[in-house]
């Protein structure tokens, strides 16, 4: 799968992703939507909207397959 998320979107996802709290994609979407009301910066809101659009068109399996962050051992290479 090509890199579909921007660095900014990945950083935002890192803040709200709760893969250990159940269905990851739907939980992430809900977390982002809930938080958007508190975003004061237009740019942050645009990043969230863009990430939500991408998350909404992918399947749970596709989302689960994305490796957003390297494993600790991979950083040593």
XYZ file of C-alpha atoms in Angstrom:
77
model
C 0.000 0.000 0.000
C 1.470 3.361 -0.918
C 2.073 5.962 1.733
C -1.297 7.664 1.858
C -0.959 9.690 5.034
C 1.154 12.822 5.265
C 3.662 13.293 8.069
C 1.257 15.721 9.730
C -1.593 13.211 9.521
C 0.610 10.456 10.954
C 1.554 12.704 13.874
C -2.113 13.420 14.544
C -2.946 9.727 14.294
C -0.173 8.984 16.800
C -1.919 11.209 19.333
C -5.368 9.674 18.941
C -4.750 6.075 17.828
C -5.913 3.578 20.445
C -5.183 0.258 18.755
C -5.300 -1.432 22.151
C -8.828 -0.143 22.863
C -10.785 -2.248 20.388
C -11.512 -1.707 16.702
C -8.697 0.671 15.873
C -9.962 2.493 12.796
C -13.461 3.196 14.086
C -12.100 4.198 17.518
C -9.588 6.536 15.875
C -12.287 8.123 13.718
C -14.467 8.677 16.791
C -11.552 10.146 18.775
C -10.687 12.560 15.959
C -14.266 13.686 15.483
C -14.671 14.281 19.220
C -11.439 16.290 19.385
C -12.093 18.471 16.351
C -14.360 20.784 18.335
C -11.377 21.705 20.495
C -9.001 22.462 17.622
C -8.279 26.180 17.541
C -6.016 26.245 14.498
C -7.455 26.033 10.994
C -4.433 24.052 9.779
C -4.936 21.388 12.444
C -8.596 21.124 11.509
C -7.658 20.685 7.844
C -5.187 17.921 8.740
C -7.842 16.143 10.801
C -10.415 16.398 8.012
C -7.943 15.047 5.467
C -7.004 12.140 7.746
C -10.681 11.375 8.409
C -11.446 11.306 4.684
C -8.646 8.788 4.131
C -9.622 6.688 7.143
C -13.259 6.562 6.045
C -12.508 5.020 2.661
C -10.154 2.297 3.874
C -11.128 -0.998 5.433
C -10.287 -2.075 8.964
C -7.933 -4.678 7.509
C -6.124 -2.081 5.405
C -5.758 0.186 8.424
C -4.491 -2.652 10.611
C -1.857 -3.485 7.976
C -0.374 0.011 7.968
C 2.803 0.280 9.954
C 2.833 3.887 11.096
C 5.864 3.626 13.329
C 9.006 1.484 13.069
C 9.601 -1.251 15.591
C 12.358 -0.554 18.086
C 14.792 -3.019 16.469
C 14.277 -1.452 13.045
C 15.643 1.851 14.320
C 19.057 0.274 14.918
C 19.653 -0.598 11.241
